[in-house]
GROMACS .gro file of C-alpha atoms in nm:
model
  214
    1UNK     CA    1   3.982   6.341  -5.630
    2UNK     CA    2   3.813   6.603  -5.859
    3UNK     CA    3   4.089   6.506  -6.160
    4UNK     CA    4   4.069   6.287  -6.436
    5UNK     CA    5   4.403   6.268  -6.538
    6UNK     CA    6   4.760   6.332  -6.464
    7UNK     CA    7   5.064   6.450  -6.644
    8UNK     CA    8   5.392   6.352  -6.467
    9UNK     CA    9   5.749   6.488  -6.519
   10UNK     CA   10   6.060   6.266  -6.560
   11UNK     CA   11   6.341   6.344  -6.410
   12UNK     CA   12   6.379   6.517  -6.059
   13UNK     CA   13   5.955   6.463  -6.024
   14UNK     CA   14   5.942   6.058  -6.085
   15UNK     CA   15   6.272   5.897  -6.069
   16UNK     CA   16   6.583   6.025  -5.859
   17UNK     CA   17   6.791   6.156  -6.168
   18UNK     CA   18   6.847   6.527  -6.162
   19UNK     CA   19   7.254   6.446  -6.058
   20UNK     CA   20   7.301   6.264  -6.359
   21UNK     CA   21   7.250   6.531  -6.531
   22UNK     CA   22   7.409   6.813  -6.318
   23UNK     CA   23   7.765   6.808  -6.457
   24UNK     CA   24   7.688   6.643  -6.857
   25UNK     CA   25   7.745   6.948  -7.000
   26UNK     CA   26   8.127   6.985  -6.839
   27UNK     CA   27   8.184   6.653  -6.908
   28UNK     CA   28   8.061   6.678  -7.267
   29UNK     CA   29   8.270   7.012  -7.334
   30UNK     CA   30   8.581   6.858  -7.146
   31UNK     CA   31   8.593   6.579  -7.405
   32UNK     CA   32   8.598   6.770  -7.685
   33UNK     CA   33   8.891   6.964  -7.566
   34UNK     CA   34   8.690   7.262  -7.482
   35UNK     CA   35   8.684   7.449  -7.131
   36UNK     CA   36   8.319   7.493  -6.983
   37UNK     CA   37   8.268   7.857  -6.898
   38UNK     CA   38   8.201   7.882  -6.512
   39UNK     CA   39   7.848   7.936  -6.514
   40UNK     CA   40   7.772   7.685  -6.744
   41UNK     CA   41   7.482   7.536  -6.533
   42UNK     CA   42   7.316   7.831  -6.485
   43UNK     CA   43   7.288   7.894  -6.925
   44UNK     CA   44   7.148   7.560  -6.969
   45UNK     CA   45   6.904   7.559  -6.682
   46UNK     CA   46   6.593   7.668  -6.852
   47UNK     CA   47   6.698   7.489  -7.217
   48UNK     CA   48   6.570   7.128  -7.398
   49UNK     CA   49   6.844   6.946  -7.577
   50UNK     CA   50   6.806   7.073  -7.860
   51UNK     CA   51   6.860   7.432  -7.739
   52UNK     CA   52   7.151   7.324  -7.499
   53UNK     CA   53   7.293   7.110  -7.813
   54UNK     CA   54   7.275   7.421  -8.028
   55UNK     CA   55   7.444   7.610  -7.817
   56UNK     CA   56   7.745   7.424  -7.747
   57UNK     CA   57   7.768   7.381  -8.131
   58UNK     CA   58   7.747   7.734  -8.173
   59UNK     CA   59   7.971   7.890  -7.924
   60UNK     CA   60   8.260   7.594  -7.914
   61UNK     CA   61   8.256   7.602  -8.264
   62UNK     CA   62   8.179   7.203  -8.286
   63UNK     CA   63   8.141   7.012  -8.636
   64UNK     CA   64   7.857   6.783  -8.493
   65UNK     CA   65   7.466   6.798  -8.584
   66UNK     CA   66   7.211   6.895  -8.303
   67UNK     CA   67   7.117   6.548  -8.346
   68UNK     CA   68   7.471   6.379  -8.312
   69UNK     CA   69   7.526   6.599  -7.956
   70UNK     CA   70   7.214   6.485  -7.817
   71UNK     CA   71   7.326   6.148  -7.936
   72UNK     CA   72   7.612   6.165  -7.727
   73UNK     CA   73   7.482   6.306  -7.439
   74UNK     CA   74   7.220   6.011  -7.426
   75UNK     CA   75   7.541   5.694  -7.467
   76UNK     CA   76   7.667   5.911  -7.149
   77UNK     CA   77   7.406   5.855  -6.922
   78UNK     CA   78   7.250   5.529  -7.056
   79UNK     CA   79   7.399   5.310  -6.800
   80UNK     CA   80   7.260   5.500  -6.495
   81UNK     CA   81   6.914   5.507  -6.657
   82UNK     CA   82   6.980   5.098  -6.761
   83UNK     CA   83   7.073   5.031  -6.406
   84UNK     CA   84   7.067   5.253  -6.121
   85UNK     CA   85   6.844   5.572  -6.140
   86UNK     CA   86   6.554   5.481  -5.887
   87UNK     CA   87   6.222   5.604  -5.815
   88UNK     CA   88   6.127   5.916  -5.580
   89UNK     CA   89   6.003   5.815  -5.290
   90UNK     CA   90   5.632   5.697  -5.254
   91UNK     CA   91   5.590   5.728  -5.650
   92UNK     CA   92   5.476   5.345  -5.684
   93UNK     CA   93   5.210   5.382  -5.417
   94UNK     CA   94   5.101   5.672  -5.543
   95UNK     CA   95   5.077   5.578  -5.892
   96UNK     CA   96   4.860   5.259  -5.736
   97UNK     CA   97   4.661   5.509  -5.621
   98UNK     CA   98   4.566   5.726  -5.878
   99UNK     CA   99   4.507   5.432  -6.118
  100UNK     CA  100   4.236   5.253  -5.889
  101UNK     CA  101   4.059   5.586  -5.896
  102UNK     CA  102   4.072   5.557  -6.317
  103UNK     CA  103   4.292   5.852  -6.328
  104UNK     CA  104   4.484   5.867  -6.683
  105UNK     CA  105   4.855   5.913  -6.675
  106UNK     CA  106   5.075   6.038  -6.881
  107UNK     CA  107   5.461   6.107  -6.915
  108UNK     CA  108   5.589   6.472  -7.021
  109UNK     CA  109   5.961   6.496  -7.053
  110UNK     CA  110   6.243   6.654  -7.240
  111UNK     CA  111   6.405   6.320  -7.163
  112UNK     CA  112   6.489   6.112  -7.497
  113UNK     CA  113   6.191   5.847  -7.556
  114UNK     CA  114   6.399   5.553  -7.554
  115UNK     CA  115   6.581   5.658  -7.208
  116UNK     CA  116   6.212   5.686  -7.052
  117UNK     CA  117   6.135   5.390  -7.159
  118UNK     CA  118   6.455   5.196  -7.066
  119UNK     CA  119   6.433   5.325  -6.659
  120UNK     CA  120   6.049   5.276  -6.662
  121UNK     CA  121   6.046   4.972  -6.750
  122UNK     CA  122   6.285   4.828  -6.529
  123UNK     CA  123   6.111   4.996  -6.280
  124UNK     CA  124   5.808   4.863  -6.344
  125UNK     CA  125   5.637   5.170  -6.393
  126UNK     CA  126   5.563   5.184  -6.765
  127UNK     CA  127   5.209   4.989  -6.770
  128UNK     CA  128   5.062   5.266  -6.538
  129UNK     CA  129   5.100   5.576  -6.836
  130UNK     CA  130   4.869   5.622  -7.180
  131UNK     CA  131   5.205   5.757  -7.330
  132UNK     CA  132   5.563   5.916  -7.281
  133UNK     CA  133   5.556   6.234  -7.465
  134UNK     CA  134   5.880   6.454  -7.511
  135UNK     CA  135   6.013   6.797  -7.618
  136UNK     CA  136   6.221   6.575  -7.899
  137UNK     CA  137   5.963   6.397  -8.074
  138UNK     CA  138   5.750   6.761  -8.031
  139UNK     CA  139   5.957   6.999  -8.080
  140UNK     CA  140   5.879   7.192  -7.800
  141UNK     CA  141   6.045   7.285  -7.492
  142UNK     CA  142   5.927   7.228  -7.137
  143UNK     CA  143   5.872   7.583  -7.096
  144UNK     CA  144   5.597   7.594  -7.347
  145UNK     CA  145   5.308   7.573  -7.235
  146UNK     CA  146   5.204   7.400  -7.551
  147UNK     CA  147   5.356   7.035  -7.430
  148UNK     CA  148   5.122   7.035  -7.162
  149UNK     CA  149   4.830   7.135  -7.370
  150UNK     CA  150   4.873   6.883  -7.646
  151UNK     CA  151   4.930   6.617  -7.329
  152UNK     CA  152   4.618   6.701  -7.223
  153UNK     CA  153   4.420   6.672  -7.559
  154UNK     CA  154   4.571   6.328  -7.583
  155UNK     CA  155   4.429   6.202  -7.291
  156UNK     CA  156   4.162   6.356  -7.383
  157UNK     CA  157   4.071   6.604  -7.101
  158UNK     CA  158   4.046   7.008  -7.051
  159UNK     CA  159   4.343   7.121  -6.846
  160UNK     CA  160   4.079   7.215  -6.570
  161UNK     CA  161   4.090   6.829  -6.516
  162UNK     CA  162   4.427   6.734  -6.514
  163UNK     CA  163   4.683   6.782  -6.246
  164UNK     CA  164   5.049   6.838  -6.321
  165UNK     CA  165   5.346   6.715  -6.134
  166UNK     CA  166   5.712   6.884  -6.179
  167UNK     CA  167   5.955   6.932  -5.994
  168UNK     CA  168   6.167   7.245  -6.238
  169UNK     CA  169   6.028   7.613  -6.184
  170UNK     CA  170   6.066   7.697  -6.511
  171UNK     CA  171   5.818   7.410  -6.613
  172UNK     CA  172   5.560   7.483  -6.297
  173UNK     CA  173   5.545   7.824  -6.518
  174UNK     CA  174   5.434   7.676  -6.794
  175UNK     CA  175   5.223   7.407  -6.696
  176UNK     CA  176   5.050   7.747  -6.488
  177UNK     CA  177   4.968   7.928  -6.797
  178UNK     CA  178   4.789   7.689  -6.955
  179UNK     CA  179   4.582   7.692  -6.667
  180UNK     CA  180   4.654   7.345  -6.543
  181UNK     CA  181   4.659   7.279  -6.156
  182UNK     CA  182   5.012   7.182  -6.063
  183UNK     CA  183   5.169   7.057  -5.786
  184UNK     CA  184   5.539   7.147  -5.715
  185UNK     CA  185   5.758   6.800  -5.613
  186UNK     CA  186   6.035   6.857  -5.434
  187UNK     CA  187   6.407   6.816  -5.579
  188UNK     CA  188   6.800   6.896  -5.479
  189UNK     CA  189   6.823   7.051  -5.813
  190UNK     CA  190   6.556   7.335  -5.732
  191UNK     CA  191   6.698   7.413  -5.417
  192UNK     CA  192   6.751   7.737  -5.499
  193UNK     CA  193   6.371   7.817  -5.686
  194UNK     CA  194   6.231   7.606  -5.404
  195UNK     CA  195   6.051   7.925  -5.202
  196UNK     CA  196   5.925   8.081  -5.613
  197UNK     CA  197   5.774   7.694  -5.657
  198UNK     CA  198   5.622   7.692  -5.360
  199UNK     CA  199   5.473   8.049  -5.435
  200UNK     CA  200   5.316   7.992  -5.767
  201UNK     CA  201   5.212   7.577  -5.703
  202UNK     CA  202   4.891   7.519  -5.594
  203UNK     CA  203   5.066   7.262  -5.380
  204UNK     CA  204   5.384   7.176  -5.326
  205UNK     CA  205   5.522   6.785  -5.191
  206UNK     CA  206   5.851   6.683  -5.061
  207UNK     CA  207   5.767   6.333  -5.075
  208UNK     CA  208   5.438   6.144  -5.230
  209UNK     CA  209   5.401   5.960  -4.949
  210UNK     CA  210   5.249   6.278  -4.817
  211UNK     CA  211   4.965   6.256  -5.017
  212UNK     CA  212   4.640   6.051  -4.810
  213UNK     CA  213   4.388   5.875  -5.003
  214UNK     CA  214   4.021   5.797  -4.898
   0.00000   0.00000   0.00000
């Protein structure tokens, strides 16, 4: 393997999480007495929290902070994270893998830090990344190419020498730009960007057990 390092998505790329997250934003609105509009996936696709958060502060007229919505969002799905959200397929093999060959690793999420941490670890998959490093504690979304470039300079390589795994099209776009060679993982939740990921990847898994090592 040419690479030197590797910058991993979260959820829908590492761990089998994307449907925890598919209806939080109903659930969230429904409990403040609000009614989601009906295409209220479709806005928040392409947003971090703190966009999404905005947004239903600004259009539901809410009296909460960016900071106090994300809060809540994150007590909503801390249980499934704590307890039942599992790995993709072939990820801990893999992950064997790439760390025999010396290959840095590295977390980029717009996943809250402490949430990361919480499923990794009882996983077991912590110990194999340098860092977890998210759109929260950055302040930039996962459609900036940016993240992935100031990944990168923390582990300390060029992008030429990194390989990027994600599973969202929007973030494949990104991680593209700044020239980094990605590979497109598949997910239920991209279903319907699956054949535009495919297009633009420079390869595209539906399980990491696909990959063969030497």
């Amino acid at each position: 393997m040419k690479f030197k390092g590797a910058i991993f998505d979260l959820d829908g790329t590492l761990i089998d999480s994307m449907a925890v997250w598919e209806n939080i934003g109903e659930e969230f609105l429904k409990s403040k007495g609000k009614i989601p509009p009906k295409n209220l996936s479709g806005i928040l696709k392409t947003m971090s929290f703190q966009e999404s958060s905005k947004y239903f502060i600004d259009e539901f007229n809410l009296d909460l902070s960016v900071s106090e919505v994300i809060s809540e969002f994150n007590k909503m799905v801390e249980d499934k994270y704590r307890y039942e959200i599992g790995l993709k397929e072939g990820a801990v093999y893999y992950l064997r893998k790439l760390k025999s060959k010396n290959i840095k690793m590295c977390i980029v999420t717009a996943t809250d830090k402490a949430l990361s941490e919480i499923v990794l670890t009882r996983l077991k998959v912590l110990d194999f990344f340098e860092f977890i490093l998210t759109s929260g504690e950055t302040g930039i979304p996962k459609d900036n190419p940016e993240i992935y470039v100031q990944a990168s300079e923390m582990l300390g390589y060029n992008p030429n020498e990194i390989i990027v795994y994600e599973d969202a099209l929007h973030c494949i776009k990104a991680a593209k730009e700044a020239n980094f060679y990605v590979i497109g993982v598949e997910d239920e939740s991209a279903r319907e960007d699956r054949k535009e990921i495919k297009k633009i990847s420079d390869g595209y898994i539906e399980s990491f057990k696909e990959f063969n090592f030497k």
